[in-house]
CSV table of C-alpha atoms in Angstrom, one decimal:
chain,number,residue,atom,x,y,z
L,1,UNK,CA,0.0,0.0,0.0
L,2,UNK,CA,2.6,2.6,1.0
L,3,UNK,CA,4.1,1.7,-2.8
L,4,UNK,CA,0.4,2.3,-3.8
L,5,UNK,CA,0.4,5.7,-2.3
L,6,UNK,CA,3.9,6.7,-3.4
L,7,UNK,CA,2.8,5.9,-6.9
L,8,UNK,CA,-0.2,8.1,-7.0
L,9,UNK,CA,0.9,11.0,-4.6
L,10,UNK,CA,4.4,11.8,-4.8
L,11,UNK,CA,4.6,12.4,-8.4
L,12,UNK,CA,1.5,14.1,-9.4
L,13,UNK,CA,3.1,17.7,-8.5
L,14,UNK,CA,5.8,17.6,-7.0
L,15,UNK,CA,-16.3,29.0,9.6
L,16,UNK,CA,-17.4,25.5,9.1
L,17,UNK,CA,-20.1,25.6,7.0
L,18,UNK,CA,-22.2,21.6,8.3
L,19,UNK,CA,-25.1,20.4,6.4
L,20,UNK,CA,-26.1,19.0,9.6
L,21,UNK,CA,-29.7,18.8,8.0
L,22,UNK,CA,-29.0,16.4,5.3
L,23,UNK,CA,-26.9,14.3,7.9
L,24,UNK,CA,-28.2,10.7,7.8
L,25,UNK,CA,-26.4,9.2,10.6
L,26,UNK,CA,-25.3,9.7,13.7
L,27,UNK,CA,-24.2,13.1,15.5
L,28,UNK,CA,-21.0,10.7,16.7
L,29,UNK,CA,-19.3,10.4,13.5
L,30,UNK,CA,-19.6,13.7,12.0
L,31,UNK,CA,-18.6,15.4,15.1
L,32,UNK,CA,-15.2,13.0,15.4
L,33,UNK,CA,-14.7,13.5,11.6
L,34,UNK,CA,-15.5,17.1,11.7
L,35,UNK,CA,-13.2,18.0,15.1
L,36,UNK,CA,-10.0,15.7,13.0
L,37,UNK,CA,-10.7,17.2,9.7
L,38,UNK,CA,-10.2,20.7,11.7
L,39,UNK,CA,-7.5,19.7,13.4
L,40,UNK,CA,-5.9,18.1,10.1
L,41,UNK,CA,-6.3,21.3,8.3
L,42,UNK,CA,-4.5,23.6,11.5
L,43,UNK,CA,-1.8,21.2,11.5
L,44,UNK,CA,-1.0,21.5,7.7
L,45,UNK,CA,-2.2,25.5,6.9
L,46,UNK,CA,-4.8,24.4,4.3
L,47,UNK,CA,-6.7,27.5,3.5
L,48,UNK,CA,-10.2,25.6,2.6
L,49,UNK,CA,-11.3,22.0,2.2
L,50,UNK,CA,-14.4,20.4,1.4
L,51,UNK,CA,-15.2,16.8,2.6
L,52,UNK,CA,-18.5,14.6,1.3
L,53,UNK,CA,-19.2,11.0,2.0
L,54,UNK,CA,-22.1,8.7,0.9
L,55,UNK,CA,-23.5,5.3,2.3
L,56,UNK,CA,-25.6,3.1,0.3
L,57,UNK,CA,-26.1,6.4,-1.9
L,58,UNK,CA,-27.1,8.4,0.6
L,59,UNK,CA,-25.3,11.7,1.5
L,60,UNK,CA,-24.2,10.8,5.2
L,61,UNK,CA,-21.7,14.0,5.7
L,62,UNK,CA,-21.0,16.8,4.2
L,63,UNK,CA,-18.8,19.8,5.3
L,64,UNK,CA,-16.5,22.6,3.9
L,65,UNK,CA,-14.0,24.1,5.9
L,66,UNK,CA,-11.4,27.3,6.1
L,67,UNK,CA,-11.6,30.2,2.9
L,68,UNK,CA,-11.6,29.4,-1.2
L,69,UNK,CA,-10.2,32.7,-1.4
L,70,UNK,CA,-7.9,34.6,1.7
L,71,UNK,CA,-7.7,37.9,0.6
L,72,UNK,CA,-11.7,38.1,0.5
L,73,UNK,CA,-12.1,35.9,3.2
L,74,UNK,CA,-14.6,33.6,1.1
L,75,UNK,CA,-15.5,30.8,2.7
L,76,UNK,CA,-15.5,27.2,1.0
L,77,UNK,CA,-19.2,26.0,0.5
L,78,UNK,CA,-20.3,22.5,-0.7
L,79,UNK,CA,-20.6,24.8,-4.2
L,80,UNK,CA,-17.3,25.2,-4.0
L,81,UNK,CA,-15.2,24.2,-7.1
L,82,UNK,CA,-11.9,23.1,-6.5
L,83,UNK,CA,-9.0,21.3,-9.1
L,84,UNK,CA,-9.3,17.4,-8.6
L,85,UNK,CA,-6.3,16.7,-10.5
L,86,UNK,CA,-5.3,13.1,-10.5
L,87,UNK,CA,-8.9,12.3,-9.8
L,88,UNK,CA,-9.5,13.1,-13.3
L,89,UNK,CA,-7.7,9.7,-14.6
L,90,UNK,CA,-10.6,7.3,-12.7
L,91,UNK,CA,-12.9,10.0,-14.7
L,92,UNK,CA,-11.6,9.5,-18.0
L,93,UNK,CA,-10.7,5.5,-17.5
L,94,UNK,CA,-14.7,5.4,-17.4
L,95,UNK,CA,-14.7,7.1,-20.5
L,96,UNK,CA,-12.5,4.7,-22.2
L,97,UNK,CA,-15.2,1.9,-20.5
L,98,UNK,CA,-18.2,3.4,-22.6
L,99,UNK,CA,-16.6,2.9,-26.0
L,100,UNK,CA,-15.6,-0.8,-24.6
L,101,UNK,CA,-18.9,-1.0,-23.9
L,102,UNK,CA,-19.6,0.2,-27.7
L,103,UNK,CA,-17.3,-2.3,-29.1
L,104,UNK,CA,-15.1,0.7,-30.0
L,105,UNK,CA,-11.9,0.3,-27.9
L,106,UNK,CA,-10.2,-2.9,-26.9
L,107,UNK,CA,-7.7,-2.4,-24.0
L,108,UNK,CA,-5.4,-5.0,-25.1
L,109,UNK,CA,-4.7,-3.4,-29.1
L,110,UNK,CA,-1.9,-1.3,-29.9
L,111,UNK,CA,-1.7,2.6,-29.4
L,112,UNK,CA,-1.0,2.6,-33.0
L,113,UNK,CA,-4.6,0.8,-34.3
L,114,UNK,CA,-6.3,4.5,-32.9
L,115,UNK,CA,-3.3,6.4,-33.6
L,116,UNK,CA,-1.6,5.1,-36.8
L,117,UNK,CA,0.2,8.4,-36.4
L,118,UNK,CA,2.1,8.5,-33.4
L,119,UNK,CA,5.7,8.1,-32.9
L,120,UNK,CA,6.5,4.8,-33.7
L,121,UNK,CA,9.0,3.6,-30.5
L,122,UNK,CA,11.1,0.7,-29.9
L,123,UNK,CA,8.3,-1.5,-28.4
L,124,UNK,CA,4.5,-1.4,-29.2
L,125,UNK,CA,2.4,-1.0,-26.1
L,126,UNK,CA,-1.4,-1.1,-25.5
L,127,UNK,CA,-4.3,0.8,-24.3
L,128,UNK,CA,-4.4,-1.2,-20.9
L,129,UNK,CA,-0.5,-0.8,-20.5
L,130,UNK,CA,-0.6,3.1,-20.9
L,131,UNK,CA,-3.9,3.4,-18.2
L,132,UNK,CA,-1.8,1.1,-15.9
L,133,UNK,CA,1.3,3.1,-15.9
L,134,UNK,CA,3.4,-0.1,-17.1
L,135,UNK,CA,3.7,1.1,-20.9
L,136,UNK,CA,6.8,3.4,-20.1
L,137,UNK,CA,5.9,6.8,-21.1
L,138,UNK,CA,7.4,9.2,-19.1
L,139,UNK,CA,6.2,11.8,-16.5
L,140,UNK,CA,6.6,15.4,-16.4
L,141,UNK,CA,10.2,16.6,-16.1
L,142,UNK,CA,11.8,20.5,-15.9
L,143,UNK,CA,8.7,22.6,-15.2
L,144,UNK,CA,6.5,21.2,-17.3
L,145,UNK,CA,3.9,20.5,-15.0
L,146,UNK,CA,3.6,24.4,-14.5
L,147,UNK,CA,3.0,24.9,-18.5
L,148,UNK,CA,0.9,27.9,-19.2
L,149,UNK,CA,0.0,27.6,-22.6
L,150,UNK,CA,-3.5,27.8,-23.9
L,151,UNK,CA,-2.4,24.0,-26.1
L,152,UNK,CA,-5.1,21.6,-27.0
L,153,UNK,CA,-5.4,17.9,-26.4
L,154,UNK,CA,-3.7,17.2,-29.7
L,155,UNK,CA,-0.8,19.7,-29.4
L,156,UNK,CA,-0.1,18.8,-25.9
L,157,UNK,CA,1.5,15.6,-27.1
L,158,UNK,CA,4.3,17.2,-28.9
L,159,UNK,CA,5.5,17.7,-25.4
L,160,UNK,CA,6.8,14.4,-25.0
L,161,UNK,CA,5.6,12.4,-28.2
L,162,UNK,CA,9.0,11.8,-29.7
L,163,UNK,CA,10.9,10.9,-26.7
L,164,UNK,CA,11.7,6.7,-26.0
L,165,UNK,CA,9.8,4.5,-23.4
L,166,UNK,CA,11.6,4.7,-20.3
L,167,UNK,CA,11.6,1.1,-20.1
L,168,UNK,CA,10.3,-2.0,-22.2
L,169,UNK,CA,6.5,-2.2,-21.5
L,170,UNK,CA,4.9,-4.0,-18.5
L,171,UNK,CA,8.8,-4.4,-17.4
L,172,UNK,CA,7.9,-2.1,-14.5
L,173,UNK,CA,5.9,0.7,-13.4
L,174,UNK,CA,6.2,4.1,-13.7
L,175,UNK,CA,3.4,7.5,-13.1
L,176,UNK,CA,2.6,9.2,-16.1
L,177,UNK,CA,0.1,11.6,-16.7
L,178,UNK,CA,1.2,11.9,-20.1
L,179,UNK,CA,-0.2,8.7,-20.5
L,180,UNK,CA,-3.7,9.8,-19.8
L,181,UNK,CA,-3.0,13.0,-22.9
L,182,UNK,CA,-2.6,10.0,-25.0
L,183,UNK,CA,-6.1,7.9,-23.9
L,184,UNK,CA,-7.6,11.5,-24.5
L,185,UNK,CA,-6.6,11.4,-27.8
L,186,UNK,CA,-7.7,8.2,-28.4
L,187,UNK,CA,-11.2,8.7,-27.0
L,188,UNK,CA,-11.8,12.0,-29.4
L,189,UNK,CA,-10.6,9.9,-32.2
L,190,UNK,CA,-12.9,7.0,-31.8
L,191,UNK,CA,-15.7,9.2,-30.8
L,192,UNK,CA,-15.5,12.1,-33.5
L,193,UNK,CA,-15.8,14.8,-30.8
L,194,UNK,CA,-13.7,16.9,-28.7
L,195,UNK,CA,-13.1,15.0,-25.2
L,196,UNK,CA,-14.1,17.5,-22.7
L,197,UNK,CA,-17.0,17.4,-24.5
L,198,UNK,CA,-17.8,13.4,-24.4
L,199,UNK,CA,-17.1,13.3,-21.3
L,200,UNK,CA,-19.5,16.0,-20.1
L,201,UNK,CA,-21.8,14.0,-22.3
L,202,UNK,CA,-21.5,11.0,-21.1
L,203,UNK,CA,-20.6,10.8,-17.9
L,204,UNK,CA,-21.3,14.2,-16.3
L,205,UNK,CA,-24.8,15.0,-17.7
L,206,UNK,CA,-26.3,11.3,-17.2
L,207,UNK,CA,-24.9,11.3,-13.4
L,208,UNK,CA,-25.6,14.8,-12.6
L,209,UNK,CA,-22.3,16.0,-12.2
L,210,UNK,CA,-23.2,19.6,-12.7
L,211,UNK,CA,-20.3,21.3,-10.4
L,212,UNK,CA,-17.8,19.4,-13.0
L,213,UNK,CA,-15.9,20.6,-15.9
L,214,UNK,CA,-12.7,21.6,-17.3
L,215,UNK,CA,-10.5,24.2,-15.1
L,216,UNK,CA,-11.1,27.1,-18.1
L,217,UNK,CA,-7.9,28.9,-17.7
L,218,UNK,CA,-9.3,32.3,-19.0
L,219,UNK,CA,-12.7,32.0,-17.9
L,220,UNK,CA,-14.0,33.2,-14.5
L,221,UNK,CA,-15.9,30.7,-12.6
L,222,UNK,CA,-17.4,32.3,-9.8
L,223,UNK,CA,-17.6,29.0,-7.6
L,224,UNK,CA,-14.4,28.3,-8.2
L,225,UNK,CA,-11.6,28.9,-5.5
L,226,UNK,CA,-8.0,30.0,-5.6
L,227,UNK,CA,-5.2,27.3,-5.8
L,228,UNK,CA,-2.3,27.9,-3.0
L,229,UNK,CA,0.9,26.6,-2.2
L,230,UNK,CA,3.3,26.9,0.2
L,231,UNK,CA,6.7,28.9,0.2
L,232,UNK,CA,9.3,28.9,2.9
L,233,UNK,CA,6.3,27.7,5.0
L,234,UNK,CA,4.0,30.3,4.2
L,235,UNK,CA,1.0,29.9,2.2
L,236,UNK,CA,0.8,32.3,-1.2
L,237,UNK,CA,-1.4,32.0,-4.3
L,238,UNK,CA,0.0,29.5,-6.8
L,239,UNK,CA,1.6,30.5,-10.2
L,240,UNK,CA,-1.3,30.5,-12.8
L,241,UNK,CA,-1.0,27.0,-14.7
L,242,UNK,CA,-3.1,25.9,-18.1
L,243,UNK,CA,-4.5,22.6,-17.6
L,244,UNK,CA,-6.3,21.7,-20.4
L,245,UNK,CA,-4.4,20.1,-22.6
L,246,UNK,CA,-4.1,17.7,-19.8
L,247,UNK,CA,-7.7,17.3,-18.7
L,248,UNK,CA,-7.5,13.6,-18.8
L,249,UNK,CA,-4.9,13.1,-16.4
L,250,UNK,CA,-5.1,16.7,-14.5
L,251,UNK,CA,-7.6,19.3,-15.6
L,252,UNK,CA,-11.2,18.9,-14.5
L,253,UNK,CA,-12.4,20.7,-11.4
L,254,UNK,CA,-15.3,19.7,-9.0
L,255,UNK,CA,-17.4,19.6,-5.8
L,256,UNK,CA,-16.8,17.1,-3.1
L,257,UNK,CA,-20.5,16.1,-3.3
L,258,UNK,CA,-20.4,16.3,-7.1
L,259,UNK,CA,-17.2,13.4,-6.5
L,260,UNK,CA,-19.8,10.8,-4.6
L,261,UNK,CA,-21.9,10.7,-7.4
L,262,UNK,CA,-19.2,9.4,-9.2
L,263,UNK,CA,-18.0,7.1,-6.9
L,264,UNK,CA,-21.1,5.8,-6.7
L,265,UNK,CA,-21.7,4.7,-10.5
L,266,UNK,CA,-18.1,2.4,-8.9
L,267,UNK,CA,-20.3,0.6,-7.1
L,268,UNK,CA,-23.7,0.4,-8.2
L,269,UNK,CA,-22.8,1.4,-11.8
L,270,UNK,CA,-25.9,3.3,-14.2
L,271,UNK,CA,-24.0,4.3,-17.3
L,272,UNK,CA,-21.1,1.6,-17.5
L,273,UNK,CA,-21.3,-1.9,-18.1
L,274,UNK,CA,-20.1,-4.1,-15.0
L,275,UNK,CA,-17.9,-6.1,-17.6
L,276,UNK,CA,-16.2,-2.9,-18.9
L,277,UNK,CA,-16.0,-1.7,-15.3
L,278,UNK,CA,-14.3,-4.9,-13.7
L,279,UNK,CA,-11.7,-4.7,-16.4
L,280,UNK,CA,-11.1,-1.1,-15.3
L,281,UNK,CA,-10.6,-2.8,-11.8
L,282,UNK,CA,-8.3,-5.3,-12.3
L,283,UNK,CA,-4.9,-4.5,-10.7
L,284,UNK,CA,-2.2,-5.1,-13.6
L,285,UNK,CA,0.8,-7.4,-12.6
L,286,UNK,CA,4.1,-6.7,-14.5
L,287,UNK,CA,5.9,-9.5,-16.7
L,288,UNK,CA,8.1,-10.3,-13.3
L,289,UNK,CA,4.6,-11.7,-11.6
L,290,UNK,CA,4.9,-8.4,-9.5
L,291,UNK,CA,1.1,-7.0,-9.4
L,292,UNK,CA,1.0,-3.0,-8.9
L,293,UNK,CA,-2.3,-2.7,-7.0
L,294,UNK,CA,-3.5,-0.4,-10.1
L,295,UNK,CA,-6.1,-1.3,-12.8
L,296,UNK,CA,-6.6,1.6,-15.3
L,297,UNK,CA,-7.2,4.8,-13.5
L,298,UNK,CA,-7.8,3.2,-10.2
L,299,UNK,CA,-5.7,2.0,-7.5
L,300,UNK,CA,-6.4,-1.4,-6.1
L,301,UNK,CA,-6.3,-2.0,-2.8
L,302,UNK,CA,-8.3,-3.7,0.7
L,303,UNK,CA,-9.5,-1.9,4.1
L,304,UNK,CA,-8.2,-3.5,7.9
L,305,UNK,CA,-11.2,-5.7,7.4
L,306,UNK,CA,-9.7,-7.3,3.8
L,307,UNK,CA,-12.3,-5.8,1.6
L,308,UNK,CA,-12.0,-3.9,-1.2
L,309,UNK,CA,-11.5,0.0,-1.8
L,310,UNK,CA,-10.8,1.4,-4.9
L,311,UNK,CA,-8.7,4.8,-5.1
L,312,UNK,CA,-7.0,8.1,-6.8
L,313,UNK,CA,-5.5,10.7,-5.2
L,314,UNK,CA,-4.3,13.9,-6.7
L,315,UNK,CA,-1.7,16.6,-6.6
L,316,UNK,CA,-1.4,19.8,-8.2
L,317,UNK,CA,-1.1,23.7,-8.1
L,318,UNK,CA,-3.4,24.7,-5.5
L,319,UNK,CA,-4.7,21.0,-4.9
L,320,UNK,CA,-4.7,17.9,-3.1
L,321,UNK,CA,-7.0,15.6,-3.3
L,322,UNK,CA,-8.8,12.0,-2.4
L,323,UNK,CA,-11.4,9.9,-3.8
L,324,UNK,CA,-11.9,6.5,-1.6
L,325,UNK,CA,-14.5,3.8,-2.6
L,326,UNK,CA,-15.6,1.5,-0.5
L,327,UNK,CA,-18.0,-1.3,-2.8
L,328,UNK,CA,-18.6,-3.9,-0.2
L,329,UNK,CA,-19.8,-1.3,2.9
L,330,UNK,CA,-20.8,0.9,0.1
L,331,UNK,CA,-19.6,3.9,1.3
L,332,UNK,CA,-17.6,7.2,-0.9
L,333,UNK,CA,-15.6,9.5,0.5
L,334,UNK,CA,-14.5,12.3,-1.2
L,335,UNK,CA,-12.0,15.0,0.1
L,336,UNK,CA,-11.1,18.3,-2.0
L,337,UNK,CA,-8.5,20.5,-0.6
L,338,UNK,CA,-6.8,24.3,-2.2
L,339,UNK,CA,-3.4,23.6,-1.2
L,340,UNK,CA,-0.5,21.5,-2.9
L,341,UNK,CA,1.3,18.7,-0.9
L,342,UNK,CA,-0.7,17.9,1.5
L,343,UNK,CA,-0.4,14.6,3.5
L,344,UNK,CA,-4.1,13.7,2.1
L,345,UNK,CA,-3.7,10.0,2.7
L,346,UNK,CA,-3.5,11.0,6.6
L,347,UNK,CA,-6.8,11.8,6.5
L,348,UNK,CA,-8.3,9.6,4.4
L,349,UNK,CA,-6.8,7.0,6.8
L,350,UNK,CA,-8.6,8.9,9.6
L,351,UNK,CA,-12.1,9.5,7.7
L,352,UNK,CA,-11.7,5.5,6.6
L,353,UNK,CA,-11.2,4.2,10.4
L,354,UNK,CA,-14.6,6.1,10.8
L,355,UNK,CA,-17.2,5.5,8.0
L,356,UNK,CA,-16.5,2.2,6.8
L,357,UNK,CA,-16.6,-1.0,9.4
């Protein structure tokens, strides 16, 4: 697990407003969640955070904490729109599930049977292998991952499209978000449409994800809060960053309560087949016999109790974030934060030892 969590965290970027009336459980756990979640966010200077978890469907908590913007003193609602970062890859591997489900994708073809086009490198590699992280493209390097350029989807792989693999596919594992630009492509090659748009088509609109879309670098969003980091231990705005030629792996912003929703179609799914889905699910093992505890855009991994939870967290300018699924106890927990490098895992550890049992 701690593998797990070095794989998904460390490389992706390197006042209490209580709905205590939609509360649906008792006044024990949101208090103990609520008085650590404060606590948590003292101890690491987060400016806001938002927090949401579900059971059986059912919003259970929900809670925003601290300012989306310090020099206004806004505080964080539930309307509150933070980045989700990472969380975007579990967003777009569901996207890649629809057109399985359409007979359109096959994880297990080459790259180059949707994109005739690209590079040709030393090895082929597949669809599975790049959502895995085993198909050896690379990460960010330099400061790429603070890129301000208005690119699109298509330009953004000129980034890194002509450099090697790092290694020869499913040797090893190794983060790339990169790899996510790529499924992007794919999925508004197969589809005949731009991606943000598919997406918001088929996933956001049929769940009712209307807090989510694409972090618009030039657009005002009035819900949507400032992005900080720290420097020599003191919080400041972060440097203005364009995501969107990385949506798929980086760029979408969100609610907390927007999040459960999506966890939810994990475990009781509406708009994927539970075929496509359990492929999505299945943790990849490497040519050694080695399994990575990740499937495509989800980590793989169990509770205390040996059941399973499925996973993403995220890391960016001005965010860190975690999505935990619980399908067996049924329970979602979604936690949004407007600060980068934060220990997020702490918490979910916390808010886990809580809500699921």
């Amino acid at each position: 697990m701690e593998k797990l969590r070095f794989l998904l965290f460390s490389l992706s970027f390197l006042v209490i407003f209580s709905c205590k009336s939609r509360v649906a459980t008792t006044e024990a756990k949101p208090i103990s969640a609520s008085d650590y979640t404060l606590a948590f966010l003292k101890k690491n200077d987060i400016p806001g955070m938002s927090i949401a978890v579900s059971k059986k469907g059912d919003l259970i908590w929900s809670q925003a904490f601290g300012f989306s913007d310090l020099k206004t003193h806004t505080r964080v609602s539930k309307h509150t729109q933070f980045r989700i970062a990472s969380i975007s890859k579990p967003i777009t591997a569901v996207a890649i599930g629809l057109l399985m489900d359409e007979n359109k994708i096959n994880l297990d073809s080459s790259l180059y049977h949707y994109l005739p086009n690209y590079p040709k490198k030393k090895y082929d590699f597949t669809l599975r292998q790049i959502g895995g992280h085993t198909a050896g493209i690379r990460h960010y390097k330099n400061n790429e991952f603070l890129l301000n350029k208005p690119l699109t989807i298509t330009e953004g792989l000129n980034i890194f499209n002509k450099d090697p693999l790092l290694f020869k596919p499913q040797s090893r594992s190794e983060y790339s978000t990169y790899g996510f630009n790529l499924l992007s492509e794919v999925i508004q090659t197969i589809a005949d449409t731009n991606f943000v748009a598919f997406v918001e088509a088929t996933i956001f609109n049929p769940l009712e994800m209307n807090a989510s879309s694409l972090d618009y670098a030039d657009s005002i969003i009035p819900n949507r809060t400032q992005f900080y980091v720290k420097n020599n231990d003191k919080v400041v705005l972060g440097p203005e960053v364009n995501n969107e030629f990385k949506v798929a792996g980086g760029g979408f912003i969100s609610t907390s309560e927007d999040l459960l929703k999506f966890g939810n179609e994990i475990i009781k799914p509406k708009i994927i087949s539970n075929e496509s889905l359990q492929e999505l699910l299945k943790s990849q093992v490497l040519d050694s016999g080695e399994m990575i505890y990740y499937g495509l855009g989800f980590g793989i991994g169990k509770t205390k109790n040996s059941t399973p939870k499925y996973s993403h967290s995220g890391g960016g300018v001005g965010a860190s974030t975690l999505l935990l699924i619980y399908p067996k106890e049924k329970v979602v927990i979604s936690i949004l934060t407007n600060l980068s490098q934060v220990p997020i895992f702490d918490l979910g550890d916390q808010l886990e030892s809580i809500f699921v049992n």
